[in-house]
Amino acid sequence: MRPLLLVLVLAVGLTSARWMRKQRSDQPKDTSFIGEATNELSTTILQGYIDDDKDIAFSPLGYSTILAILAEGAKGETRSQLVSALHLPEDQNLIRKTYRY
């Protein structure tokens, strides 16, 4: 009885996941720039600690998300600097859609 229940639960879960993925038709096609931007930012942050003999723990995704939120509210030179530091595209709508998913 238990193996049958396990198979049933897995089947329902996989079907639901596939259905949910199909529902997001407005998701941008190329969302890899968020991961690349997060990697670049984390590398830059870690380079600042390369000479220290201390342990460090931080969340690169947390940093990039916070800075992207700041860039969303910034204008002019400040926004340009944040977008450049995060290696994000200039298209603000693309950034919004990508972070939404």
PDB file of C-alpha atoms in Angstrom, residues 13-58:
ATOM      1  CA  GLY A  13       3.630  16.434  -7.740  1.00  0.00           C
ATOM      2  CA  LEU A  14       5.402  16.121 -11.076  1.00  0.00           C
ATOM      3  CA  THR A  15       2.227  16.849 -13.017  1.00  0.00           C
ATOM      4  CA  SER A  16       1.556  19.946 -10.915  1.00  0.00           C
ATOM      5  CA  ALA A  17       5.102  21.230 -11.391  1.00  0.00           C
ATOM      6  CA  ARG A  18       4.871  20.802 -15.156  1.00  0.00           C
ATOM      7  CA  TRP A  19       1.487  22.559 -15.252  1.00  0.00           C
ATOM      8  CA  MET A  20       2.774  25.499 -13.193  1.00  0.00           C
ATOM      9  CA  ARG A  21       5.781  25.899 -15.477  1.00  0.00           C
ATOM     10  CA  LYS A  22       3.493  26.160 -18.517  1.00  0.00           C
ATOM     11  CA  GLN A  23       1.351  28.836 -16.840  1.00  0.00           C
ATOM     12  CA  ARG A  24       4.192  31.382 -16.771  1.00  0.00           C
ATOM     13  CA  SER A  25       4.025  32.574 -20.350  1.00  0.00           C
ATOM     14  CA  ASP A  26       5.262  36.088 -19.535  1.00  0.00           C
ATOM     15  CA  GLN A  27       8.543  34.843 -18.049  1.00  0.00           C
ATOM     16  CA  PRO A  28      11.530  36.272 -19.952  1.00  0.00           C
ATOM     17  CA  LYS A  29      13.365  33.779 -22.158  1.00  0.00           C
ATOM     18  CA  ASP A  30      16.909  34.681 -21.110  1.00  0.00           C
ATOM     19  CA  THR A  31      17.129  34.994 -17.340  1.00  0.00           C
ATOM     20  CA  SER A  32      20.742  33.916 -16.999  1.00  0.00           C
ATOM     21  CA  PHE A  33      21.966  37.477 -16.500  1.00  0.00           C
ATOM     22  CA  ILE A  34      20.773  37.418 -12.879  1.00  0.00           C
ATOM     23  CA  GLY A  35      22.983  34.431 -12.085  1.00  0.00           C
ATOM     24  CA  GLU A  36      25.916  35.907 -13.971  1.00  0.00           C
ATOM     25  CA  ALA A  37      25.460  39.246 -12.203  1.00  0.00           C
ATOM     26  CA  THR A  38      25.312  37.531  -8.813  1.00  0.00           C
ATOM     27  CA  ASN A  39      28.497  35.590  -9.573  1.00  0.00           C
ATOM     28  CA  GLU A  40      30.331  38.743 -10.666  1.00  0.00           C
ATOM     29  CA  LEU A  41      29.221  40.628  -7.564  1.00  0.00           C
ATOM     30  CA  SER A  42      30.217  37.814  -5.206  1.00  0.00           C
ATOM     31  CA  THR A  43      33.634  37.563  -6.866  1.00  0.00           C
ATOM     32  CA  THR A  44      34.143  41.297  -6.440  1.00  0.00           C
ATOM     33  CA  ILE A  45      33.127  41.166  -2.777  1.00  0.00           C
ATOM     34  CA  LEU A  46      35.383  38.187  -2.043  1.00  0.00           C
ATOM     35  CA  GLN A  47      38.361  39.888  -3.696  1.00  0.00           C
ATOM     36  CA  GLY A  48      38.081  42.574  -1.030  1.00  0.00           C
ATOM     37  CA  TYR A  49      38.695  39.932   1.637  1.00  0.00           C
ATOM     38  CA  ILE A  50      41.472  38.014  -0.118  1.00  0.00           C
ATOM     39  CA  ASP A  51      44.230  39.235   2.219  1.00  0.00           C
ATOM     40  CA  ASP A  52      42.266  38.654   5.436  1.00  0.00           C
ATOM     41  CA  ASP A  53      42.832  35.496   7.436  1.00  0.00           C
ATOM     42  CA  LYS A  54      39.254  35.569   8.695  1.00  0.00           C
ATOM     43  CA  ASP A  55      36.298  33.438   7.735  1.00  0.00           C
ATOM     44  CA  ILE A  56      33.510  35.195   5.883  1.00  0.00           C
ATOM     45  CA  ALA A  57      29.923  34.244   5.210  1.00  0.00           C
ATOM     46  CA  PHE A  58      27.502  36.264   3.117  1.00  0.00           C
TER      47      PHE A  58
END
